[in-house]
CSV table of C-alpha atoms in Angstrom, one decimal:
chain,number,residue,atom,x,y,z
Y,1,UNK,CA,11.3,5.6,11.0
Y,2,UNK,CA,8.8,7.4,8.7
Y,3,UNK,CA,10.9,10.5,8.3
Y,4,UNK,CA,14.2,8.7,7.8
Y,5,UNK,CA,12.5,6.4,5.3
Y,6,UNK,CA,11.1,9.4,3.4
Y,7,UNK,CA,14.6,10.8,3.3
Y,8,UNK,CA,15.8,7.7,1.5
Y,9,UNK,CA,12.9,8.2,-1.0
Y,10,UNK,CA,13.8,11.8,-1.5
Y,11,UNK,CA,17.5,11.0,-2.2
Y,12,UNK,CA,16.6,8.5,-4.9
Y,13,UNK,CA,13.3,9.8,-6.3
Y,14,UNK,CA,14.8,11.8,-9.2
Y,15,UNK,CA,16.9,8.7,-10.1
Y,16,UNK,CA,13.8,6.5,-10.3
Y,17,UNK,CA,11.6,8.7,-12.4
Y,18,UNK,CA,14.3,9.8,-14.9
Y,19,UNK,CA,14.5,6.5,-16.8
Y,20,UNK,CA,10.7,6.2,-17.5
Y,21,UNK,CA,10.7,9.9,-18.5
Y,22,UNK,CA,13.6,9.4,-21.0
Y,23,UNK,CA,12.2,6.2,-22.5
Y,24,UNK,CA,8.6,7.4,-22.4
Y,25,UNK,CA,9.6,10.7,-24.2
Y,26,UNK,CA,11.6,8.7,-26.8
Y,27,UNK,CA,8.5,6.6,-27.6
Y,28,UNK,CA,6.2,9.6,-27.6
Y,29,UNK,CA,3.9,8.6,-24.8
Y,30,UNK,CA,1.0,10.9,-23.8
Y,31,UNK,CA,1.1,12.7,-20.4
Y,32,UNK,CA,-1.3,10.2,-19.0
Y,33,UNK,CA,0.7,7.2,-20.2
Y,34,UNK,CA,3.9,8.8,-19.0
Y,35,UNK,CA,2.3,9.2,-15.6
Y,36,UNK,CA,1.3,5.5,-15.6
Y,37,UNK,CA,4.8,4.4,-16.6
Y,38,UNK,CA,6.4,6.6,-13.9
Y,39,UNK,CA,4.0,5.2,-11.2
Y,40,UNK,CA,4.7,1.7,-12.3
Y,41,UNK,CA,8.5,2.2,-11.8
Y,42,UNK,CA,7.9,3.7,-8.4
Y,43,UNK,CA,5.7,0.7,-7.4
Y,44,UNK,CA,8.2,-1.9,-8.7
Y,45,UNK,CA,11.1,0.0,-7.0
Y,46,UNK,CA,9.3,-0.4,-3.7
Y,47,UNK,CA,8.7,-4.2,-4.3
Y,48,UNK,CA,12.4,-4.6,-5.2
Y,49,UNK,CA,13.4,-2.7,-2.0
Y,50,UNK,CA,11.3,-5.1,0.1
Y,51,UNK,CA,13.1,-8.1,-1.6
Y,52,UNK,CA,16.5,-6.6,-0.8
Y,53,UNK,CA,15.9,-5.3,2.8
Y,54,UNK,CA,13.5,-7.9,4.2
Y,55,UNK,CA,14.2,-10.8,1.9
Y,56,UNK,CA,13.1,-14.4,2.2
Y,57,UNK,CA,14.9,-17.8,1.8
Y,58,UNK,CA,18.2,-17.1,0.1
Y,59,UNK,CA,16.9,-13.9,-1.5
Y,60,UNK,CA,17.9,-10.5,-0.2
Y,61,UNK,CA,21.2,-9.1,1.2
Y,62,UNK,CA,19.2,-7.9,4.2
Y,63,UNK,CA,21.2,-4.7,4.2
Y,64,UNK,CA,19.8,-1.1,4.1
Y,65,UNK,CA,19.6,-1.1,0.3
Y,66,UNK,CA,17.2,1.0,-1.8
Y,67,UNK,CA,16.4,-0.6,-5.2
Y,68,UNK,CA,15.1,1.2,-8.2
Y,69,UNK,CA,15.3,1.5,-12.0
Y,70,UNK,CA,18.9,1.3,-13.1
Y,71,UNK,CA,20.4,4.0,-15.2
Y,72,UNK,CA,22.5,1.4,-17.1
Y,73,UNK,CA,19.4,0.3,-19.0
Y,74,UNK,CA,18.4,3.7,-20.3
Y,75,UNK,CA,20.7,3.9,-23.3
Y,76,UNK,CA,20.0,0.3,-24.6
Y,77,UNK,CA,16.3,0.9,-24.1
Y,78,UNK,CA,16.3,4.1,-26.1
Y,79,UNK,CA,18.3,2.2,-28.8
Y,80,UNK,CA,15.5,-0.4,-28.9
Y,81,UNK,CA,13.0,2.4,-29.2
Y,82,UNK,CA,14.9,4.0,-32.1
Y,83,UNK,CA,15.2,0.7,-34.0
Y,84,UNK,CA,11.5,-0.2,-33.6
Y,85,UNK,CA,9.3,0.9,-36.5
Y,86,UNK,CA,6.0,0.6,-34.6
Y,87,UNK,CA,6.7,2.5,-31.3
Y,88,UNK,CA,3.8,0.7,-29.6
Y,89,UNK,CA,5.9,-2.5,-29.7
Y,90,UNK,CA,8.9,-0.8,-28.1
Y,91,UNK,CA,7.8,-1.3,-24.4
Y,92,UNK,CA,6.7,-4.9,-24.9
Y,93,UNK,CA,10.1,-5.7,-26.5
Y,94,UNK,CA,11.9,-4.0,-23.6
Y,95,UNK,CA,9.8,-5.8,-21.1
Y,96,UNK,CA,10.5,-9.2,-22.7
Y,97,UNK,CA,14.2,-8.6,-22.8
Y,98,UNK,CA,14.2,-7.5,-19.1
Y,99,UNK,CA,12.3,-10.6,-18.1
Y,100,UNK,CA,14.8,-12.9,-19.8
Y,101,UNK,CA,17.8,-11.0,-18.5
Y,102,UNK,CA,16.3,-11.1,-15.0
Y,103,UNK,CA,15.7,-14.9,-15.0
Y,104,UNK,CA,19.2,-15.6,-16.4
Y,105,UNK,CA,20.7,-13.2,-13.8
Y,106,UNK,CA,18.9,-15.0,-11.0
Y,107,UNK,CA,20.3,-18.4,-12.1
Y,108,UNK,CA,23.8,-16.9,-12.5
Y,109,UNK,CA,23.8,-15.0,-9.2
Y,110,UNK,CA,25.7,-17.6,-7.1
Y,111,UNK,CA,28.2,-18.1,-9.9
Y,112,UNK,CA,28.6,-14.4,-10.5
Y,113,UNK,CA,29.4,-13.8,-6.8
Y,114,UNK,CA,32.5,-16.0,-7.4
Y,115,UNK,CA,33.5,-14.4,-10.7
Y,116,UNK,CA,33.5,-10.8,-9.4
Y,117,UNK,CA,37.3,-10.8,-9.7
Y,118,UNK,CA,36.8,-10.4,-13.5
Y,119,UNK,CA,35.0,-7.1,-12.9
Y,120,UNK,CA,37.6,-5.0,-11.0
Y,121,UNK,CA,37.4,-1.1,-10.6
Y,122,UNK,CA,39.0,-0.6,-14.0
Y,123,UNK,CA,36.0,-2.3,-15.7
Y,124,UNK,CA,33.2,-1.1,-13.4
Y,125,UNK,CA,34.6,2.5,-13.4
Y,126,UNK,CA,34.8,2.6,-17.2
Y,127,UNK,CA,31.2,1.4,-17.5
Y,128,UNK,CA,29.8,3.7,-14.9
Y,129,UNK,CA,31.6,6.7,-16.5
Y,130,UNK,CA,30.0,5.7,-19.9
Y,131,UNK,CA,26.6,5.5,-18.3
Y,132,UNK,CA,26.8,9.1,-17.2
Y,133,UNK,CA,28.4,10.3,-20.5
Y,134,UNK,CA,25.7,8.4,-22.5
Y,135,UNK,CA,22.9,10.1,-20.6
Y,136,UNK,CA,24.2,13.7,-20.8
Y,137,UNK,CA,22.9,14.2,-24.4
Y,138,UNK,CA,19.4,13.4,-23.0
Y,139,UNK,CA,19.7,16.3,-20.5
Y,140,UNK,CA,21.0,18.6,-23.2
Y,141,UNK,CA,18.0,17.7,-25.4
Y,142,UNK,CA,15.6,18.3,-22.5
Y,143,UNK,CA,17.2,21.7,-21.9
Y,144,UNK,CA,16.2,22.8,-25.5
Y,145,UNK,CA,12.5,22.2,-25.0
Y,146,UNK,CA,9.8,19.5,-25.4
Y,147,UNK,CA,9.5,19.4,-29.2
Y,148,UNK,CA,12.5,19.3,-31.5
Y,149,UNK,CA,10.3,20.2,-34.4
Y,150,UNK,CA,9.0,23.4,-32.8
Y,151,UNK,CA,10.3,26.8,-33.9
Y,152,UNK,CA,11.2,27.7,-30.3
Y,153,UNK,CA,13.3,24.6,-29.7
Y,154,UNK,CA,16.6,25.7,-28.2
Y,155,UNK,CA,15.3,29.2,-27.5
Y,156,UNK,CA,16.9,31.4,-24.9
Y,157,UNK,CA,13.8,31.0,-22.7
Y,158,UNK,CA,14.2,27.2,-22.6
Y,159,UNK,CA,18.0,27.4,-22.1
Y,160,UNK,CA,17.6,30.1,-19.5
Y,161,UNK,CA,15.2,27.9,-17.5
Y,162,UNK,CA,17.6,25.0,-17.7
Y,163,UNK,CA,20.5,27.2,-16.6
Y,164,UNK,CA,18.5,28.6,-13.7
Y,165,UNK,CA,17.6,25.2,-12.5
Y,166,UNK,CA,21.2,24.1,-12.7
Y,167,UNK,CA,22.3,27.1,-10.6
Y,168,UNK,CA,19.5,26.5,-8.0
Y,169,UNK,CA,20.7,22.9,-7.5
Y,170,UNK,CA,24.3,24.0,-7.2
Y,171,UNK,CA,23.5,26.7,-4.7
Y,172,UNK,CA,21.4,24.3,-2.6
Y,173,UNK,CA,24.2,21.8,-2.6
Y,174,UNK,CA,26.8,24.5,-1.7
Y,175,UNK,CA,24.9,26.4,1.0
Y,176,UNK,CA,22.6,23.9,2.7
Y,177,UNK,CA,23.2,20.9,4.9
Y,178,UNK,CA,21.7,17.5,5.9
Y,179,UNK,CA,18.3,16.6,4.6
Y,180,UNK,CA,17.9,19.7,2.4
Y,181,UNK,CA,21.3,19.1,0.8
Y,182,UNK,CA,20.4,15.5,0.0
Y,183,UNK,CA,17.2,16.5,-1.8
Y,184,UNK,CA,18.8,19.4,-3.6
Y,185,UNK,CA,17.9,17.9,-7.0
Y,186,UNK,CA,14.2,17.4,-6.0
Y,187,UNK,CA,14.0,21.0,-4.6
Y,188,UNK,CA,15.6,22.3,-7.8
Y,189,UNK,CA,12.9,20.6,-9.9
Y,190,UNK,CA,10.2,22.2,-7.7
Y,191,UNK,CA,11.7,25.7,-7.7
Y,192,UNK,CA,12.5,25.5,-11.4
Y,193,UNK,CA,8.9,24.5,-12.2
Y,194,UNK,CA,7.6,27.5,-10.2
Y,195,UNK,CA,10.0,29.8,-12.0
Y,196,UNK,CA,8.8,28.5,-15.3
Y,197,UNK,CA,5.1,29.3,-14.6
Y,198,UNK,CA,5.3,32.9,-15.8
Y,199,UNK,CA,6.9,31.8,-19.0
Y,200,UNK,CA,3.8,29.6,-19.8
Y,201,UNK,CA,5.7,26.4,-20.2
Y,202,UNK,CA,4.3,24.6,-17.1
Y,203,UNK,CA,1.3,22.3,-17.8
Y,204,UNK,CA,-0.7,21.2,-14.7
Y,205,UNK,CA,-3.2,19.1,-16.7
Y,206,UNK,CA,-1.5,15.7,-15.9
Y,207,UNK,CA,-2.3,16.3,-12.2
Y,208,UNK,CA,-5.9,17.4,-12.9
Y,209,UNK,CA,-6.5,14.3,-15.1
Y,210,UNK,CA,-4.9,11.8,-12.8
Y,211,UNK,CA,-6.8,9.6,-10.4
Y,212,UNK,CA,-6.1,9.6,-6.6
Y,213,UNK,CA,-5.9,5.8,-6.4
Y,214,UNK,CA,-4.8,3.4,-9.1
Y,215,UNK,CA,-3.0,0.2,-9.7
Y,216,UNK,CA,-0.3,-0.6,-12.4
Y,217,UNK,CA,-2.3,-3.0,-14.4
Y,218,UNK,CA,-0.2,-6.0,-15.5
Y,219,UNK,CA,1.1,-5.8,-19.1
Y,220,UNK,CA,-0.7,-2.5,-19.6
Y,221,UNK,CA,1.3,-1.7,-22.7
Y,222,UNK,CA,0.9,-5.2,-24.2
Y,223,UNK,CA,2.2,-8.7,-23.7
Y,224,UNK,CA,6.1,-9.0,-23.6
Y,225,UNK,CA,7.8,-9.7,-26.9
Y,226,UNK,CA,11.1,-11.5,-27.2
Y,227,UNK,CA,13.7,-10.3,-29.7
Y,228,UNK,CA,17.2,-11.7,-29.6
Y,229,UNK,CA,19.2,-8.5,-30.1
Y,230,UNK,CA,17.2,-6.6,-27.4
Y,231,UNK,CA,17.7,-9.6,-25.0
Y,232,UNK,CA,21.5,-9.6,-25.6
Y,233,UNK,CA,21.6,-5.9,-25.0
Y,234,UNK,CA,19.7,-6.2,-21.7
Y,235,UNK,CA,21.8,-9.2,-20.6
Y,236,UNK,CA,24.8,-6.9,-20.9
Y,237,UNK,CA,23.0,-4.3,-18.8
Y,238,UNK,CA,22.2,-7.1,-16.2
Y,239,UNK,CA,25.9,-7.9,-16.0
Y,240,UNK,CA,26.7,-4.2,-15.5
Y,241,UNK,CA,24.0,-3.9,-12.8
Y,242,UNK,CA,25.1,-7.0,-11.0
Y,243,UNK,CA,28.7,-5.7,-11.0
Y,244,UNK,CA,27.5,-2.3,-9.6
Y,245,UNK,CA,25.4,-4.0,-7.0
Y,246,UNK,CA,28.3,-6.2,-5.9
Y,247,UNK,CA,30.5,-3.2,-5.4
Y,248,UNK,CA,27.7,-1.4,-3.5
Y,249,UNK,CA,27.1,-4.4,-1.2
Y,250,UNK,CA,30.9,-4.5,-0.4
Y,251,UNK,CA,30.9,-0.7,0.3
Y,252,UNK,CA,27.7,-0.8,2.4
Y,253,UNK,CA,28.8,-3.9,4.3
Y,254,UNK,CA,31.8,-1.9,5.5
Y,255,UNK,CA,29.7,1.1,6.5
Y,256,UNK,CA,27.3,-0.9,8.6
Y,257,UNK,CA,30.1,-3.0,10.0
Y,258,UNK,CA,28.7,-6.2,8.5
Y,259,UNK,CA,31.1,-7.2,5.7
Y,260,UNK,CA,29.4,-8.7,2.7
Y,261,UNK,CA,30.6,-12.2,2.2
Y,262,UNK,CA,30.0,-14.4,-0.9
Y,263,UNK,CA,26.7,-15.7,0.6
Y,264,UNK,CA,25.4,-12.2,1.2
Y,265,UNK,CA,26.4,-11.0,-2.3
Y,266,UNK,CA,24.7,-14.0,-3.9
Y,267,UNK,CA,21.5,-13.4,-1.9
Y,268,UNK,CA,21.6,-9.7,-2.8
Y,269,UNK,CA,22.1,-10.4,-6.5
Y,270,UNK,CA,19.1,-12.8,-6.4
Y,271,UNK,CA,17.0,-10.0,-5.0
Y,272,UNK,CA,18.1,-7.6,-7.8
Y,273,UNK,CA,17.5,-10.1,-10.6
Y,274,UNK,CA,14.2,-11.4,-9.2
Y,275,UNK,CA,13.0,-7.8,-8.8
Y,276,UNK,CA,14.0,-7.2,-12.4
Y,277,UNK,CA,12.3,-10.3,-13.7
Y,278,UNK,CA,9.0,-9.4,-11.9
Y,279,UNK,CA,9.1,-5.7,-12.7
Y,280,UNK,CA,7.9,-5.9,-16.3
Y,281,UNK,CA,4.8,-7.7,-15.0
Y,282,UNK,CA,3.7,-4.3,-13.5
Y,283,UNK,CA,5.2,-2.3,-16.4
Y,284,UNK,CA,8.5,-1.5,-14.7
Y,285,UNK,CA,12.1,-1.7,-15.9
Y,286,UNK,CA,15.3,-3.4,-14.6
Y,287,UNK,CA,16.0,-2.8,-10.9
Y,288,UNK,CA,19.3,-2.4,-9.2
Y,289,UNK,CA,20.8,-1.0,-5.9
Y,290,UNK,CA,21.0,2.8,-5.7
Y,291,UNK,CA,24.5,3.9,-4.7
Y,292,UNK,CA,23.4,7.4,-3.6
Y,293,UNK,CA,21.6,6.0,-0.7
Y,294,UNK,CA,24.8,4.3,0.6
Y,295,UNK,CA,26.1,7.8,1.1
Y,296,UNK,CA,22.9,8.7,3.0
Y,297,UNK,CA,23.5,5.7,5.4
Y,298,UNK,CA,27.0,6.8,6.0
Y,299,UNK,CA,26.0,10.4,6.6
Y,300,UNK,CA,23.1,9.7,9.0
Y,301,UNK,CA,24.6,6.7,10.7
Y,302,UNK,CA,21.1,5.1,10.6
Y,303,UNK,CA,21.9,1.5,9.7
Y,304,UNK,CA,18.6,-0.2,10.1
Y,305,UNK,CA,17.3,-2.1,7.1
Y,306,UNK,CA,13.8,-1.6,8.4
Y,307,UNK,CA,14.1,2.2,7.9
Y,308,UNK,CA,14.9,1.5,4.2
Y,309,UNK,CA,12.1,-1.0,4.0
Y,310,UNK,CA,9.8,1.8,5.2
Y,311,UNK,CA,11.1,3.9,2.4
Y,312,UNK,CA,10.2,1.0,0.1
Y,313,UNK,CA,6.6,1.2,1.5
Y,314,UNK,CA,6.4,4.8,0.6
Y,315,UNK,CA,7.5,4.0,-3.0
Y,316,UNK,CA,4.7,1.4,-3.3
Y,317,UNK,CA,2.1,3.9,-2.0
Y,318,UNK,CA,3.3,6.5,-4.5
Y,319,UNK,CA,3.0,4.0,-7.2
Y,320,UNK,CA,-0.6,3.3,-6.2
Y,321,UNK,CA,-1.4,7.0,-6.3
Y,322,UNK,CA,-1.3,8.2,-9.9
Y,323,UNK,CA,-1.8,11.8,-8.8
Y,324,UNK,CA,1.5,11.7,-6.8
Y,325,UNK,CA,3.3,10.1,-9.8
Y,326,UNK,CA,1.9,12.7,-12.1
Y,327,UNK,CA,3.6,15.5,-10.3
Y,328,UNK,CA,6.8,14.8,-12.2
Y,329,UNK,CA,5.0,15.1,-15.5
Y,330,UNK,CA,4.3,18.7,-14.6
Y,331,UNK,CA,8.0,19.6,-14.6
Y,332,UNK,CA,8.9,21.3,-17.9
Y,333,UNK,CA,11.5,19.6,-20.0
Y,334,UNK,CA,14.1,22.5,-19.7
Y,335,UNK,CA,13.9,22.3,-15.9
Y,336,UNK,CA,14.5,18.5,-16.1
Y,337,UNK,CA,17.4,19.2,-18.4
Y,338,UNK,CA,19.0,21.6,-15.9
Y,339,UNK,CA,18.7,19.1,-13.1
Y,340,UNK,CA,19.7,16.3,-15.5
Y,341,UNK,CA,23.1,17.8,-16.0
Y,342,UNK,CA,23.8,17.4,-12.3
Y,343,UNK,CA,22.1,14.0,-12.1
Y,344,UNK,CA,23.8,12.4,-15.1
Y,345,UNK,CA,27.1,14.2,-14.6
Y,346,UNK,CA,27.2,12.8,-11.0
Y,347,UNK,CA,26.9,9.3,-12.5
Y,348,UNK,CA,29.9,10.0,-14.7
Y,349,UNK,CA,31.8,11.5,-11.8
Y,350,UNK,CA,31.1,8.4,-9.7
Y,351,UNK,CA,32.7,6.3,-12.5
Y,352,UNK,CA,35.7,8.5,-12.4
Y,353,UNK,CA,36.0,8.1,-8.7
Y,354,UNK,CA,36.0,4.3,-9.2
Y,355,UNK,CA,38.7,4.7,-11.9
Y,356,UNK,CA,40.9,6.6,-9.4
Y,357,UNK,CA,41.0,3.3,-7.4
Y,358,UNK,CA,41.7,1.2,-10.5
Y,359,UNK,CA,45.4,1.5,-10.5
Y,360,UNK,CA,45.9,3.8,-13.5
Y,361,UNK,CA,49.6,3.9,-12.9
Y,362,UNK,CA,49.8,0.6,-14.8
Y,363,UNK,CA,50.0,0.6,-18.6
Y,364,UNK,CA,47.5,-2.3,-18.9
Y,365,UNK,CA,44.8,-0.5,-17.0
Y,366,UNK,CA,45.3,2.8,-18.9
Y,367,UNK,CA,44.9,0.9,-22.2
Y,368,UNK,CA,41.7,-0.8,-20.9
Y,369,UNK,CA,40.1,2.5,-19.9
Y,370,UNK,CA,41.3,4.3,-23.1
Y,371,UNK,CA,39.9,1.8,-25.5
Y,372,UNK,CA,36.7,0.9,-23.7
Y,373,UNK,CA,35.8,4.6,-23.3
Y,374,UNK,CA,36.6,5.3,-26.9
Y,375,UNK,CA,34.5,2.4,-28.1
Y,376,UNK,CA,31.6,3.4,-25.8
Y,377,UNK,CA,31.6,7.0,-26.9
Y,378,UNK,CA,31.3,6.1,-30.6
Y,379,UNK,CA,27.4,6.0,-30.7
Y,380,UNK,CA,27.4,9.5,-29.0
Y,381,UNK,CA,30.0,11.3,-31.2
Y,382,UNK,CA,29.3,9.4,-34.4
Y,383,UNK,CA,25.6,8.2,-34.4
Y,384,UNK,CA,25.8,6.8,-37.9
Y,385,UNK,CA,29.1,4.9,-37.4
Y,386,UNK,CA,27.3,1.5,-37.5
Y,387,UNK,CA,24.8,2.4,-40.3
Y,388,UNK,CA,25.9,-0.5,-42.5
Y,389,UNK,CA,25.2,-3.1,-39.8
Y,390,UNK,CA,21.9,-5.1,-39.6
Y,391,UNK,CA,19.2,-3.4,-37.5
Y,392,UNK,CA,19.3,-6.2,-34.9
Y,393,UNK,CA,23.0,-5.8,-34.4
Y,394,UNK,CA,22.6,-2.0,-34.0
Y,395,UNK,CA,20.4,-2.4,-30.9
Y,396,UNK,CA,23.6,-3.6,-29.1
Y,397,UNK,CA,26.1,-1.5,-31.1
Y,398,UNK,CA,24.2,1.8,-30.7
Y,399,UNK,CA,24.4,1.4,-27.0
Y,400,UNK,CA,27.8,2.8,-25.8
Y,401,UNK,CA,27.3,1.2,-22.4
Y,402,UNK,CA,26.9,-2.3,-23.9
Y,403,UNK,CA,29.8,-2.0,-26.3
Y,404,UNK,CA,32.0,-0.3,-23.8
Y,405,UNK,CA,31.3,-2.9,-21.2
Y,406,UNK,CA,32.1,-5.8,-23.6
Y,407,UNK,CA,35.3,-4.0,-24.6
Y,408,UNK,CA,36.3,-3.4,-20.9
Y,409,UNK,CA,35.7,-7.0,-19.8
Y,410,UNK,CA,37.4,-8.5,-22.9
Y,411,UNK,CA,40.5,-6.2,-22.5
Y,412,UNK,CA,40.7,-6.9,-18.8
Y,413,UNK,CA,40.8,-10.6,-19.5
Y,414,UNK,CA,43.5,-10.3,-22.2
Y,415,UNK,CA,45.8,-7.9,-20.3
Y,416,UNK,CA,45.2,-8.9,-16.6
Y,417,UNK,CA,44.2,-12.5,-16.6
Y,418,UNK,CA,45.4,-14.4,-19.7
Y,419,UNK,CA,49.1,-15.4,-19.6
Y,420,UNK,CA,51.6,-13.3,-17.8
Y,421,UNK,CA,50.6,-9.6,-17.9
Y,422,UNK,CA,52.7,-6.5,-17.6
Y,423,UNK,CA,50.9,-5.2,-14.5
Y,424,UNK,CA,54.2,-4.0,-13.0
Y,425,UNK,CA,54.9,-1.6,-15.9
Y,426,UNK,CA,54.1,1.9,-14.9
Y,427,UNK,CA,52.9,4.7,-17.3
Y,428,UNK,CA,55.7,7.0,-18.4
Y,429,UNK,CA,54.6,10.6,-18.8
Y,430,UNK,CA,55.5,11.9,-22.3
Y,431,UNK,CA,56.9,15.1,-20.8
Y,432,UNK,CA,58.8,13.4,-18.0
Y,433,UNK,CA,62.6,12.9,-18.4
Y,434,UNK,CA,63.9,9.4,-18.6
Y,435,UNK,CA,66.2,7.9,-16.0
Y,436,UNK,CA,69.3,8.5,-18.1
Y,437,UNK,CA,68.5,12.2,-18.5
Y,438,UNK,CA,67.7,12.6,-14.8
Y,439,UNK,CA,71.1,11.4,-13.9
Y,440,UNK,CA,72.8,14.2,-15.9
Y,441,UNK,CA,73.6,17.3,-13.8
Y,442,UNK,CA,71.7,20.4,-14.9
Y,443,UNK,CA,75.0,22.3,-15.3
């Protein structure tokens, strides 16, 4: 139970620590504060996993689910950071928004489980793809070095370390099997860090300065603040997370041969949202189910929820050991960038896999995907596009995930739910001959 529980932790560890690293770097936290934030996210991920696997009352799907910080919240949180003049207020504003979104999500859980038909693969696939695409610029920024203002930012040394890490991860994924293959990203970070030592870009001071035992002090970064625009943005993220979790529960239910019914989905969503609402108390972010661990369950055929609960216990212990949490702070930014290309690119690829099942042979669905992706990519390709809008509105508009999700849901309602749609219409390839031309003999 211990080894298989650790395997679940290894498969999702990089995914848990990446969001606090991204947000913490955007705020400009010191290495010590970054270690604290990372440990807090590990701790709250463990608590959320307990809620989901063990559960109580009508809370928890009681399936082998690992919960952790959702990637969907990263882009909106960095948008909040960018729009906050005093960076010390950024985390309290984020925490306040997550609390409100979590509480509202908990209340809406039983109703959302009935409304899942409004979030088909064409919507969820578009949103998941945007999550990955929105995070890739972060990986590219890491690859160039820790300080954009430095003369060596983007140097061949930094880019070379990022490329080496990327190659290491790819080689591990290609030529290894089982447990080693599952933790390829984690091993890539370790090997990449060792390779970086001779270049003088590895700093071990965070480990030396960290305590062996610690506790994520409640509201360490300040009491939560409540701003409407940030709250709206995180509510959108909560809807996205609930949609992803619903899809994950349906998939996992099939794998463990215990199909997730409406009652199970509602209980699972309550665990997600309650974990998210409580997470900011201990300085953590919004929590959601981790899809990569579903693949691990399918591969190992170990279906016990108590194994995953054991993994949650390890996450809590890691969160209570700042020295363990500080290890990730040692990893140089270019090494993180190389691994991030795989990590964030995999998220986008997961969204594309979902879109494959979305019925893209239909005109309506092609239009939904086309427009929602275009709207969601605006903040990435044209960062100043919404410069004339109020600052509060830009918190939502500058998040491609939020705007893309809103566009996808609205278009899906218009084309596939309101009135009589044209679902039967199939896409005609522009280079494909029409029926009349096909009927004419070639000679």
